[in-house]
Short mmCIF file of C-alpha atoms in Angstrom, two decimals:
data_model
loop_
_atom_site.label_atom_id
_atom_site.label_comp_id
_atom_site.label_asym_id
_atom_site.label_seq_id
_atom_site.Cartn_x
_atom_site.Cartn_y
_atom_site.Cartn_z
CA UNK A 86 -23.61 -59.82 -15.96
CA UNK A 87 -21.31 -61.33 -13.35
CA UNK A 88 -22.90 -59.09 -10.69
CA UNK A 89 -26.33 -60.52 -11.46
CA UNK A 90 -24.94 -64.05 -11.36
CA UNK A 91 -23.30 -63.37 -7.99
CA UNK A 92 -26.52 -61.90 -6.60
CA UNK A 93 -28.53 -64.89 -7.81
CA UNK A 94 -26.02 -67.24 -6.19
CA UNK A 95 -26.17 -65.37 -2.90
CA UNK A 96 -29.96 -65.59 -3.03
CA UNK A 97 -29.88 -69.33 -3.70
CA UNK A 98 -27.53 -70.03 -0.79
CA UNK A 99 -29.48 -67.61 1.41
CA UNK A 100 -26.46 -65.46 2.21
CA UNK A 101 -28.56 -62.50 3.24
CA UNK A 102 -25.82 -60.33 4.70
CA UNK A 103 -23.53 -60.54 1.67
CA UNK A 104 -26.46 -60.05 -0.71
CA UNK A 105 -27.65 -56.98 1.18
CA UNK A 106 -24.17 -55.48 1.40
CA UNK A 107 -23.47 -55.99 -2.29
CA UNK A 108 -26.84 -54.60 -3.39
CA UNK A 109 -26.58 -51.63 -1.05
CA UNK A 110 -23.09 -50.80 -2.28
CA UNK A 111 -24.02 -51.20 -5.95
CA UNK A 112 -27.30 -49.29 -5.77
CA UNK A 113 -25.64 -46.42 -3.92
CA UNK A 114 -23.95 -45.66 -7.25
CA UNK A 115 -26.22 -47.25 -9.88
CA UNK A 116 -29.55 -46.59 -8.15
CA UNK A 117 -31.63 -47.02 -11.31
CA UNK A 118 -30.42 -50.50 -12.36
CA UNK A 119 -33.70 -52.31 -12.99
CA UNK A 120 -32.21 -55.80 -13.06
CA UNK A 121 -30.68 -55.35 -9.61
CA UNK A 122 -33.81 -53.70 -8.25
CA UNK A 123 -35.95 -56.59 -9.47
CA UNK A 124 -33.56 -59.10 -7.91
CA UNK A 125 -33.83 -57.14 -4.66
CA UNK A 126 -37.62 -57.36 -4.85
CA UNK A 127 -37.40 -61.13 -5.39
CA UNK A 128 -34.95 -61.40 -2.50
CA UNK A 129 -37.36 -59.53 -0.23
CA UNK A 130 -40.20 -61.77 -1.33
CA UNK A 131 -38.16 -64.92 -0.69
CA UNK A 132 -37.44 -63.68 2.82
CA UNK A 133 -41.08 -62.84 3.53
CA UNK A 134 -40.48 -59.09 3.44
CA UNK A 135 -43.48 -58.37 1.29
CA UNK A 136 -43.85 -54.67 2.06
CA UNK A 137 -40.19 -54.09 1.23
CA UNK A 138 -40.69 -55.99 -2.02
CA UNK A 139 -43.63 -53.77 -2.94
CA UNK A 140 -41.58 -50.67 -2.18
CA UNK A 141 -38.77 -51.91 -4.43
CA UNK A 142 -41.26 -52.60 -7.23
CA UNK A 143 -42.59 -49.05 -6.88
CA UNK A 144 -39.05 -47.70 -7.01
CA UNK A 145 -38.25 -49.84 -10.05
CA UNK A 146 -41.33 -48.54 -11.82
CA UNK A 147 -40.06 -44.97 -11.45
CA UNK A 148 -36.83 -45.98 -13.21
CA UNK A 149 -38.55 -47.88 -16.02
CA UNK A 150 -37.83 -45.32 -18.70
CA UNK A 151 -38.86 -47.36 -21.72
CA UNK A 152 -42.07 -49.21 -22.49
CA UNK A 153 -40.20 -52.53 -22.47
CA UNK A 154 -38.73 -51.81 -19.03
CA UNK A 155 -42.09 -50.73 -17.65
CA UNK A 156 -43.75 -53.87 -19.02
CA UNK A 157 -41.03 -56.00 -17.42
CA UNK A 158 -41.55 -54.36 -14.02
CA UNK A 159 -45.33 -54.70 -14.27
CA UNK A 160 -45.09 -58.37 -15.28
CA UNK A 161 -42.70 -59.14 -12.42
CA UNK A 162 -45.03 -57.34 -10.01
CA UNK A 163 -48.02 -59.34 -11.28
CA UNK A 164 -46.00 -62.54 -10.70
CA UNK A 165 -45.20 -61.35 -7.18
CA UNK A 166 -48.89 -60.67 -6.45
CA UNK A 167 -49.99 -64.07 -7.76
CA UNK A 168 -47.29 -65.94 -5.82
CA UNK A 169 -48.04 -64.02 -2.62
CA UNK A 170 -51.76 -64.61 -3.03
CA UNK A 171 -51.17 -68.32 -3.61
CA UNK A 172 -48.91 -68.53 -0.54
CA UNK A 173 -51.37 -66.89 1.85
CA UNK A 174 -54.35 -68.68 0.33
CA UNK A 175 -52.58 -72.02 0.71
CA UNK A 176 -51.91 -71.22 4.35
CA UNK A 177 -55.47 -69.93 4.78
CA UNK A 178 -53.92 -66.82 6.33
CA UNK A 179 -56.68 -64.46 5.31
CA UNK A 180 -55.66 -61.57 7.57
CA UNK A 181 -52.16 -61.44 6.10
CA UNK A 182 -53.58 -61.75 2.60
CA UNK A 183 -55.76 -58.71 3.18
#
C-alpha cells in the first residue's frame, strides 16, 4: 500500500521523472499489478498522453483475471473517456477529440 501512496504523492506534486522511474522499476518485476497500471494510466492522462493512457488501459485489461478486476478496468476506462471528451469539448478542439 505504501507504494501506491508514494505514486499518488508523486503524481500530485508532478514529479514525473521519479514517478516514471518507480513505475518502470516496479512493473519490470510485477508487470500485472492492476493498481499500479491504473495509476500509470491516470498519470498519462494527467500529462496529456492520451494514447499512452489508452495503451495502458488495454494492457491492464489483459491482466484483469477476475470479473471484479475487469469491471474495475472498464469503469476506469469509461471515466477516462468521459473526462477526455469533456476536456476536448470544453476546448472546442474537435480534431483532437476525433
